């Protein structure tokens, strides 16, 4: 006796089979065997990854930037000495312009 619930028949239900069931179960259909062979050949071949030119350029840029120091110690020492001496001058117009450029780059 089979029961049809909302048009779902016995052939439409997903059933899970254990490894033991698969080993003792019926022979696989040609489409399943083909899919298994394809999966095995893909696994044997390995995965291939190809990078775009943009990704390659970014990688080269990252390597070049890695050669530069994170901070310019000489420039930091100059600014520190100028602050201590009171000779460090701030260009208010240049600072304002840089702030506007940054704001424009962030908010458009």
mmCIF file of C-alpha atoms in Angstrom:
data_model
loop_
_atom_site.group_PDB
_atom_site.id
_atom_site.type_symbol
_atom_site.label_atom_id
_atom_site.label_comp_id
_atom_site.label_asym_id
_atom_site.label_seq_id
_atom_site.Cartn_x
_atom_site.Cartn_y
_atom_site.Cartn_z
ATOM 1 C CA UNK A 1 0.000 0.000 0.000
ATOM 2 C CA UNK A 2 1.477 3.386 -0.981
ATOM 3 C CA UNK A 3 0.353 6.768 0.214
ATOM 4 C CA UNK A 4 0.620 9.831 -2.028
ATOM 5 C CA UNK A 5 1.199 12.955 0.080
ATOM 6 C CA UNK A 6 0.848 16.106 -1.984
ATOM 7 C CA UNK A 7 1.964 14.407 -5.158
ATOM 8 C CA UNK A 8 5.121 12.869 -3.680
ATOM 9 C CA UNK A 9 5.476 9.293 -4.804
ATOM 10 C CA UNK A 10 7.911 6.626 -3.608
ATOM 11 C CA UNK A 11 10.346 7.397 -6.451
ATOM 12 C CA UNK A 12 10.517 11.092 -5.526
ATOM 13 C CA UNK A 13 11.637 10.793 -1.922
ATOM 14 C CA UNK A 14 15.311 11.349 -1.117
ATOM 15 C CA UNK A 15 16.601 8.417 0.834
ATOM 16 C CA UNK A 16 20.027 8.078 2.353
ATOM 17 C CA UNK A 17 21.969 4.883 1.938
ATOM 18 C CA UNK A 18 24.805 3.754 4.119
ATOM 19 C CA UNK A 19 28.101 2.553 2.697
ATOM 20 C CA UNK A 20 27.091 -1.031 3.448
ATOM 21 C CA UNK A 21 23.800 -0.560 1.579
ATOM 22 C CA UNK A 22 25.633 0.841 -1.410
ATOM 23 C CA UNK A 23 28.060 -2.073 -1.482
ATOM 24 C CA UNK A 24 25.312 -4.705 -1.324
ATOM 25 C CA UNK A 25 22.733 -2.681 -3.237
ATOM 26 C CA UNK A 26 21.683 -2.937 -6.839
ATOM 27 C CA UNK A 27 23.930 -1.998 -9.747
ATOM 28 C CA UNK A 28 24.164 1.693 -10.512
ATOM 29 C CA UNK A 29 22.484 3.192 -13.527
ATOM 30 C CA UNK A 30 24.612 4.365 -16.469
ATOM 31 C CA UNK A 31 24.132 8.052 -15.581
ATOM 32 C CA UNK A 32 25.237 7.457 -11.988
ATOM 33 C CA UNK A 33 28.257 5.456 -13.138
ATOM 34 C CA UNK A 34 29.167 8.245 -15.547
ATOM 35 C CA UNK A 35 28.910 10.844 -12.823
ATOM 36 C CA UNK A 36 31.096 8.736 -10.522
ATOM 37 C CA UNK A 37 33.728 8.285 -13.234
ATOM 38 C CA UNK A 38 33.700 12.030 -13.898
ATOM 39 C CA UNK A 39 34.118 12.793 -10.190
ATOM 40 C CA UNK A 40 36.986 10.324 -9.904
ATOM 41 C CA UNK A 41 38.768 11.726 -12.954
ATOM 42 C CA UNK A 42 38.388 15.259 -11.600
ATOM 43 C CA UNK A 43 39.800 14.181 -8.237
ATOM 44 C CA UNK A 44 42.733 12.435 -9.916
ATOM 45 C CA UNK A 45 43.487 15.452 -12.071
ATOM 46 C CA UNK A 46 43.450 17.916 -9.191
ATOM 47 C CA UNK A 47 42.059 21.407 -9.026
ATOM 48 C CA UNK A 48 43.354 24.145 -11.288
ATOM 49 C CA UNK A 49 43.379 27.815 -10.415
ATOM 50 C CA UNK A 50 44.140 30.593 -12.840
ATOM 51 C CA UNK A 51 44.613 34.193 -11.777
ATOM 52 C CA UNK A 52 43.521 37.190 -13.789
ATOM 53 C CA UNK A 53 46.050 39.774 -14.907
ATOM 54 C CA UNK A 54 44.688 42.160 -12.293
ATOM 55 C CA UNK A 55 45.285 39.606 -9.528
ATOM 56 C CA UNK A 56 48.823 39.007 -10.782
ATOM 57 C CA UNK A 57 49.513 42.752 -10.819
ATOM 58 C CA UNK A 58 48.153 43.115 -7.292
ATOM 59 C CA UNK A 59 50.402 40.292 -6.108
ATOM 60 C CA UNK A 60 53.459 41.978 -7.664
ATOM 61 C CA UNK A 61 52.491 45.302 -6.074
ATOM 62 C CA UNK A 62 52.092 43.610 -2.698
ATOM 63 C CA UNK A 63 55.579 42.119 -3.004
ATOM 64 C CA UNK A 64 57.088 45.503 -3.933
ATOM 65 C CA UNK A 65 55.348 47.210 -1.009
ATOM 66 C CA UNK A 66 56.675 44.534 1.319
ATOM 67 C CA UNK A 67 60.209 45.740 0.549
ATOM 68 C CA UNK A 68 59.489 49.223 1.932
ATOM 69 C CA UNK A 69 59.609 49.856 5.661
ATOM 70 C CA UNK A 70 56.282 50.279 7.387
ATOM 71 C CA UNK A 71 57.387 53.607 8.883
ATOM 72 C CA UNK A 72 59.983 56.127 7.803
ATOM 73 C CA UNK A 73 62.059 56.371 10.979
ATOM 74 C CA UNK A 74 64.112 59.309 9.686
ATOM 75 C CA UNK A 75 61.012 61.362 8.895
ATOM 76 C CA UNK A 76 59.536 60.545 12.309
ATOM 77 C CA UNK A 77 62.753 61.707 14.004
ATOM 78 C CA UNK A 78 62.699 64.978 12.004
ATOM 79 C CA UNK A 79 59.107 65.712 12.950
ATOM 80 C CA UNK A 80 59.714 64.816 16.597
ATOM 81 C CA UNK A 81 62.740 67.144 16.737
ATOM 82 C CA UNK A 82 60.778 69.966 15.061
ATOM 83 C CA UNK A 83 57.925 69.563 17.550
ATOM 84 C CA UNK A 84 60.346 69.683 20.485
ATOM 85 C CA UNK A 85 62.088 72.783 19.078
ATOM 86 C CA UNK A 86 58.808 74.497 18.255
ATOM 87 C CA UNK A 87 59.846 74.867 14.613
ATOM 88 C CA UNK A 88 57.222 72.511 13.168
ATOM 89 C CA UNK A 89 54.911 74.563 10.970
ATOM 90 C CA UNK A 90 51.457 73.411 9.951
ATOM 91 C CA UNK A 91 50.116 74.633 6.613
ATOM 92 C CA UNK A 92 46.414 75.035 7.439
ATOM 93 C CA UNK A 93 45.365 75.360 3.777
ATOM 94 C CA UNK A 94 47.239 72.211 2.755
ATOM 95 C CA UNK A 95 45.756 70.328 5.719
ATOM 96 C CA UNK A 96 42.231 71.498 4.849
ATOM 97 C CA UNK A 97 42.721 70.516 1.204
ATOM 98 C CA UNK A 98 43.907 67.033 2.177
ATOM 99 C CA UNK A 99 40.899 66.657 4.499
ATOM 100 C CA UNK A 100 38.524 67.637 1.696
ATOM 101 C CA UNK A 101 40.194 65.203 -0.723
ATOM 102 C CA UNK A 102 39.885 62.406 1.809
ATOM 103 C CA UNK A 103 36.235 63.232 2.437
ATOM 104 C CA UNK A 104 35.560 63.267 -1.299
ATOM 105 C CA UNK A 105 37.286 59.918 -1.819
ATOM 106 C CA UNK A 106 35.269 58.324 0.987
ATOM 107 C CA UNK A 107 31.826 59.845 0.379
ATOM 108 C CA UNK A 108 32.072 60.669 -3.316
#
